[in-house]
Tab-separated table of C-alpha atoms in Angstrom:
chain	number	residue	atom	x	y	z
A	293	MET	CA	17.111	11.386	66.305
A	294	THR	CA	15.306	14.669	65.717
A	295	ILE	CA	16.800	16.694	62.889
A	296	ALA	CA	16.012	20.367	62.214
A	297	THR	CA	16.565	21.670	58.702
A	298	THR	CA	16.376	25.466	59.052
A	299	ARG	CA	18.569	27.541	56.699
A	300	THR	CA	21.267	29.615	58.390
A	301	ALA	CA	21.629	33.365	58.005
A	302	SER	CA	23.720	35.141	55.411
A	303	ALA	CA	27.183	34.556	56.876
A	304	MET	CA	28.379	32.053	54.257
A	305	TRP	CA	31.717	30.426	53.504
A	306	ARG	CA	32.370	32.087	50.132
A	307	ASP	CA	35.961	32.200	51.338
A	308	SER	CA	36.435	29.292	53.688
A	309	GLY	CA	39.758	30.792	54.717
A	310	ALA	CA	38.073	33.797	56.344
A	311	LEU	CA	38.845	34.227	60.016
A	312	ALA	CA	35.872	33.609	62.277
A	313	PRO	CA	35.641	35.505	65.551
A	314	THR	CA	36.807	33.727	68.683
A	315	PRO	CA	33.763	32.592	70.645
A	316	PRO	CA	33.171	33.662	74.236
A	317	GLN	CA	34.197	31.288	76.978
A	318	SER	CA	31.558	28.702	77.686
A	319	PRO	CA	31.184	25.834	80.166
A	320	THR	CA	33.302	22.817	79.364
A	321	LEU	CA	31.304	19.944	77.996
A	322	ALA	CA	32.059	16.362	78.807
A	323	PRO	CA	33.752	14.608	75.896
A	324	SER	CA	31.489	12.350	73.876
A	325	PRO	CA	32.300	8.635	73.927
A	326	GLU	CA	35.149	7.540	71.666
A	327	PRO	CA	34.044	5.381	68.732
A	328	GLN	CA	34.509	1.675	69.217
A	329	GLY	CA	36.578	-0.395	66.817
A	330	PRO	CA	40.072	-0.267	65.314
A	331	SER	CA	42.475	2.614	65.789
A	332	ARG	CA	41.739	5.742	63.788
A	333	GLY	CA	45.172	5.705	62.132
A	334	LEU	CA	48.298	3.649	61.554
A	335	ASP	CA	50.889	4.212	64.287
A	336	ILE	CA	53.700	5.915	62.335
A	337	PRO	CA	56.557	7.215	64.528
A	338	ALA	CA	56.106	10.957	65.129
A	339	GLY	CA	59.478	11.881	63.677
A	340	LEU	CA	58.848	9.981	60.445
A	341	ARG	CA	55.322	11.403	60.190
A	342	ARG	CA	56.708	14.951	60.467
A	343	ARG	CA	59.337	14.336	57.763
A	344	ILE	CA	56.736	12.862	55.404
A	345	ASP	CA	54.379	15.797	55.996
A	346	ARG	CA	57.201	18.311	55.368
A	347	VAL	CA	57.989	16.728	51.995
A	348	ILE	CA	54.293	16.718	51.038
A	349	ALA	CA	53.815	20.334	52.171
A	350	ALA	CA	56.860	21.520	50.204
A	351	SER	CA	55.395	19.898	47.054
A	352	SER	CA	51.835	21.129	47.536
A	353	LEU	CA	50.174	22.993	44.659
A	354	VAL	CA	47.675	24.598	47.057
A	355	ALA	CA	47.946	26.377	50.399
A	356	THR	CA	49.159	24.356	53.413
A	357	GLY	CA	47.570	26.311	56.239
A	358	PRO	CA	44.841	25.005	58.541
A	359	VAL	CA	41.915	26.494	56.556
A	360	LEU	CA	42.005	26.709	52.757
A	361	ASP	CA	40.180	28.944	50.281
A	362	MET	CA	37.438	26.838	48.745
A	363	ARG	CA	37.844	28.746	45.467
A	364	GLU	CA	41.024	26.722	44.880
A	365	PHE	CA	38.742	23.708	44.405
A	366	ALA	CA	36.232	24.454	41.658
A	367	TRP	CA	34.327	21.191	42.213
A	368	THR	CA	33.047	22.461	45.592
A	369	ALA	CA	30.531	24.542	43.633
A	370	LEU	CA	28.813	21.296	42.602
A	371	LEU	CA	28.245	20.434	46.259
A	372	ARG	CA	26.836	23.874	47.007
A	373	ASP	CA	24.568	23.748	43.934
A	374	HIS	CA	23.064	20.429	45.035
A	375	TRP	CA	23.200	20.790	48.797
A	376	ARG	CA	19.432	20.478	49.305
A	377	THR	CA	19.362	17.173	47.393
A	378	ILE	CA	22.267	15.908	49.480
A	379	ARG	CA	20.641	17.120	52.688
A	380	ASP	CA	17.292	15.500	51.941
A	381	GLU	CA	18.929	12.161	51.243
A	382	ALA	CA	21.009	12.441	54.409
A	383	VAL	CA	18.013	13.197	56.603
A	384	THR	CA	16.094	10.269	55.105
A	385	ALA	CA	19.048	7.924	55.578
A	386	LEU	CA	19.625	8.947	59.206
A	387	SER	CA	15.968	9.169	60.302
A	388	GLY	CA	15.223	5.476	59.989
A	389	GLY	CA	16.997	2.434	61.342
A	390	PRO	CA	19.998	2.190	63.650
A	391	GLN	CA	22.452	5.072	63.848
A	392	PRO	CA	25.874	4.518	62.230
A	393	ALA	CA	28.646	3.329	64.503
A	394	GLY	CA	31.066	6.113	65.418
A	395	ARG	CA	28.503	8.706	64.170
A	396	VAL	CA	29.842	8.415	60.607
A	397	LEU	CA	27.899	6.907	57.717
A	398	THR	CA	30.221	6.050	54.821
A	399	LEU	CA	28.890	6.750	51.334
A	400	TRP	CA	31.965	6.189	49.175
A	401	SER	CA	35.439	4.796	49.880
A	402	ARG	CA	38.481	4.373	47.687
A	403	ASN	CA	39.181	1.099	49.454
A	404	GLY	CA	35.842	-0.380	48.431
A	405	ASP	CA	32.720	1.213	47.060
A	406	THR	CA	30.090	1.183	49.785
A	407	PRO	CA	26.496	0.459	48.747
A	408	ALA	CA	25.057	3.968	48.944
A	409	PRO	CA	21.902	4.715	50.906
A	410	CYS	CA	22.036	8.131	49.148
A	411	PRO	CA	22.213	7.390	45.404
A	412	GLN	CA	22.114	10.978	44.119
A	413	THR	CA	24.780	12.023	46.595
A	414	HIS	CA	26.854	9.039	45.528
A	415	ARG	CA	26.574	10.132	41.900
A	416	ILE	CA	27.599	13.735	42.752
A	417	VAL	CA	30.643	12.893	44.893
A	418	SER	CA	31.864	10.302	42.386
A	419	THR	CA	32.806	13.211	40.073
A	420	ILE	CA	35.218	14.785	42.617
A	421	PRO	CA	38.877	14.654	41.451
A	422	GLY	CA	41.083	12.519	43.690
A	423	LEU	CA	38.180	11.466	45.934
A	424	ASP	CA	39.356	9.301	48.815
A	425	SER	CA	36.126	9.025	50.842
A	426	ALA	CA	32.716	10.561	51.384
A	427	ALA	CA	30.613	10.210	54.512
A	428	LEU	CA	27.920	11.817	56.620
A	429	ALA	CA	29.475	13.064	59.869
A	430	ILE	CA	27.045	13.505	62.756
A	431	LEU	CA	27.698	15.721	65.825
A	432	PRO	CA	24.941	15.273	68.436
A	433	PRO	CA	23.872	17.996	70.830
A	434	GLY	CA	26.231	18.573	73.742
A	435	ALA	CA	29.144	16.802	71.997
A	436	HIS	CA	32.773	17.866	72.346
A	437	HIS	CA	35.390	15.940	70.381
A	438	ALA	CA	38.716	16.570	72.063
A	439	ILE	CA	41.925	17.566	70.291
A	440	ARG	CA	43.042	15.185	67.568
A	441	ARG	CA	44.880	15.276	64.249
A	442	GLY	CA	44.646	13.490	60.916
A	443	ALA	CA	47.064	10.789	59.817
A	444	THR	CA	48.546	12.296	56.674
A	445	LYS	CA	48.935	15.630	54.887
A	446	ARG	CA	48.323	13.948	51.544
A	447	LEU	CA	44.558	14.349	52.179
A	448	ILE	CA	42.468	17.504	52.495
A	449	THR	CA	39.008	17.579	54.073
A	450	CYS	CA	35.950	19.389	52.814
A	451	HIS	CA	32.726	19.777	54.800
A	452	LEU	CA	29.406	20.676	53.235
A	453	GLY	CA	26.955	21.964	55.871
A	454	LEU	CA	23.668	20.046	55.693
A	455	VAL	CA	21.973	20.553	59.058
A	456	VAL	CA	23.396	23.223	61.412
A	457	PRO	CA	21.386	24.131	64.522
A	458	ARG	CA	21.056	27.836	65.230
A	459	ASP	CA	20.167	27.909	68.930
A	460	GLY	CA	23.733	27.536	70.199
A	461	ASP	CA	27.386	27.655	69.198
A	462	VAL	CA	28.472	24.870	66.850
A	463	ARG	CA	32.108	25.322	65.924
A	464	MET	CA	35.467	23.769	65.150
A	465	ARG	CA	38.984	24.908	65.962
A	466	VAL	CA	41.649	23.990	63.389
A	467	GLY	CA	45.111	25.080	64.475
A	468	ASP	CA	44.736	28.735	65.470
A	469	ARG	CA	41.498	29.229	63.524
A	470	VAL	CA	37.908	28.978	64.794
A	471	VAL	CA	35.321	28.269	62.100
A	472	ARG	CA	31.602	27.578	61.943
A	473	TRP	CA	29.420	25.699	59.494
A	474	SER	CA	26.651	27.178	57.348
A	475	GLU	CA	23.984	25.104	55.625
A	476	GLY	CA	24.686	24.813	51.929
A	477	GLU	CA	28.263	26.093	52.226
A	478	THR	CA	31.634	24.340	52.010
A	479	LEU	CA	34.561	24.537	54.420
A	480	VAL	CA	37.955	23.180	53.330
A	481	PHE	CA	40.662	22.428	55.917
A	482	ASP	CA	43.752	20.359	56.719
A	483	ASP	CA	43.020	17.943	59.530
A	484	THR	CA	46.699	17.286	60.260
A	485	TYR	CA	46.521	20.428	62.361
A	486	ASP	CA	45.259	19.882	65.896
A	487	HIS	CA	41.507	20.294	65.784
A	488	GLU	CA	38.463	19.888	68.028
A	489	VAL	CA	34.720	20.389	67.638
A	490	TRP	CA	31.844	21.446	69.850
A	491	ASN	CA	28.069	21.332	69.518
A	492	GLU	CA	26.593	23.599	72.212
A	493	ALA	CA	23.154	23.640	70.578
A	494	SER	CA	20.076	21.514	71.200
A	495	GLY	CA	20.041	19.938	67.734
A	496	THR	CA	22.229	17.584	65.730
A	497	ARG	CA	24.815	18.924	63.277
A	498	ILE	CA	25.221	16.944	60.036
A	499	VAL	CA	27.825	17.583	57.393
A	500	LEU	CA	28.870	15.772	54.207
A	501	ARG	CA	32.545	15.037	54.797
A	502	ILE	CA	34.773	14.694	51.778
A	503	ARG	CA	38.398	13.645	51.879
A	504	PHE	CA	40.405	14.103	48.695
A	505	ASP	CA	43.984	13.967	47.459
A	506	ARG	CA	46.068	17.095	47.944
A	507	PRO	CA	47.254	18.406	44.519
A	508	LEU	CA	51.008	17.746	44.463
A	509	ARG	CA	54.143	17.886	42.369
A	510	ASN	CA	57.067	15.512	42.840
A	511	PRO	CA	58.730	14.449	45.060
A	512	GLY	CA	55.701	14.914	47.345
A	513	LYS	CA	53.400	13.131	44.917
A	514	TRP	CA	55.681	10.092	44.897
A	515	VAL	CA	55.821	10.085	48.684
A	516	ALA	CA	52.037	10.538	49.036
A	517	ASP	CA	51.373	7.610	46.667
A	518	ARG	CA	53.495	5.372	48.870
A	519	VAL	CA	51.821	6.612	52.058
A	520	ARG	CA	48.422	5.837	50.538
A	521	ARG	CA	49.398	2.180	50.181
A	522	LEU	CA	50.106	1.781	53.893
A	523	PRO	CA	47.406	-0.504	55.368
A	524	GLY	CA	45.154	1.020	58.003
A	525	LEU	CA	46.272	4.631	57.491
A	526	ARG	CA	43.198	6.767	58.138
A	527	SER	CA	42.274	10.199	59.467
A	528	ALA	CA	40.133	10.945	62.472
A	529	ASP	CA	36.454	10.217	61.840
A	530	GLU	CA	34.741	12.471	64.353
A	531	ALA	CA	34.613	15.961	62.828
C-alpha cells in the first residue's frame, strides 16, 4: 500500500461542529467489500434500541447532534499535539506485513488490551477518559462505505486525521452534515446517526479512530453501563 503524507491546507477542524459545504454530485462508486467475520453489532430490536438511545440522549452532558464541538473534549488537544508521532507509527505499522482484516488495525480495546504495534500511540490514547477502543481505520482509494449506523449512543467517536489525500474528495456524511478530514485535526461525531464515507482520491486515507464513553448523568449512565455489558455489542468498523 502506497501512503502519501502531505499536510493539508489551512481549513482545520478547530470547531468540528462547523458545517462543511455540500460536495458537487460525482459518479457513484461501487461499494467496497464488506468485512468478513462476525456481525458488526448485537441485534437489538429497533424499538428497544430507540428507547435506550432516547434515555441516554436525555441524560447526556454534551451535545447529542451528529457532529460535536471538539472543544467539549479537552483531551483531543493531546492527539493534535502528537499527531505526527501517531502518524509515523501508523505508516510504519501499515507499510509492512499483511493488511489488517476489515481495514481496521486495533491498538487498544476495553475488552482486552491488544499488543500495540504503535507503542507511543498506545501510551497517548491510554490517557483518554472513558476510552472504549482505539484503532487505525483505513479507507482505500475508490472506496464507498454505504449507509450504516453505530450500535449504541453511549459511545462517541473521534477521528484524528493522519493521512488524507488531496487529489480528490474524501468525505463523510453524518446525518445531515457533510464533513472532511484534515491531517493533524480531530473530528468528533455520533455514529448512531446514519453515516457513509467516500474516498474519491487516488491515495489511502488513514485516521486514528477513538471510541469513548459519552459523559452522562443518571438514569442514562445506569442504562449505558448495562448496555456496555451486553456481549457482542459493537459499532460499525468501516469509517
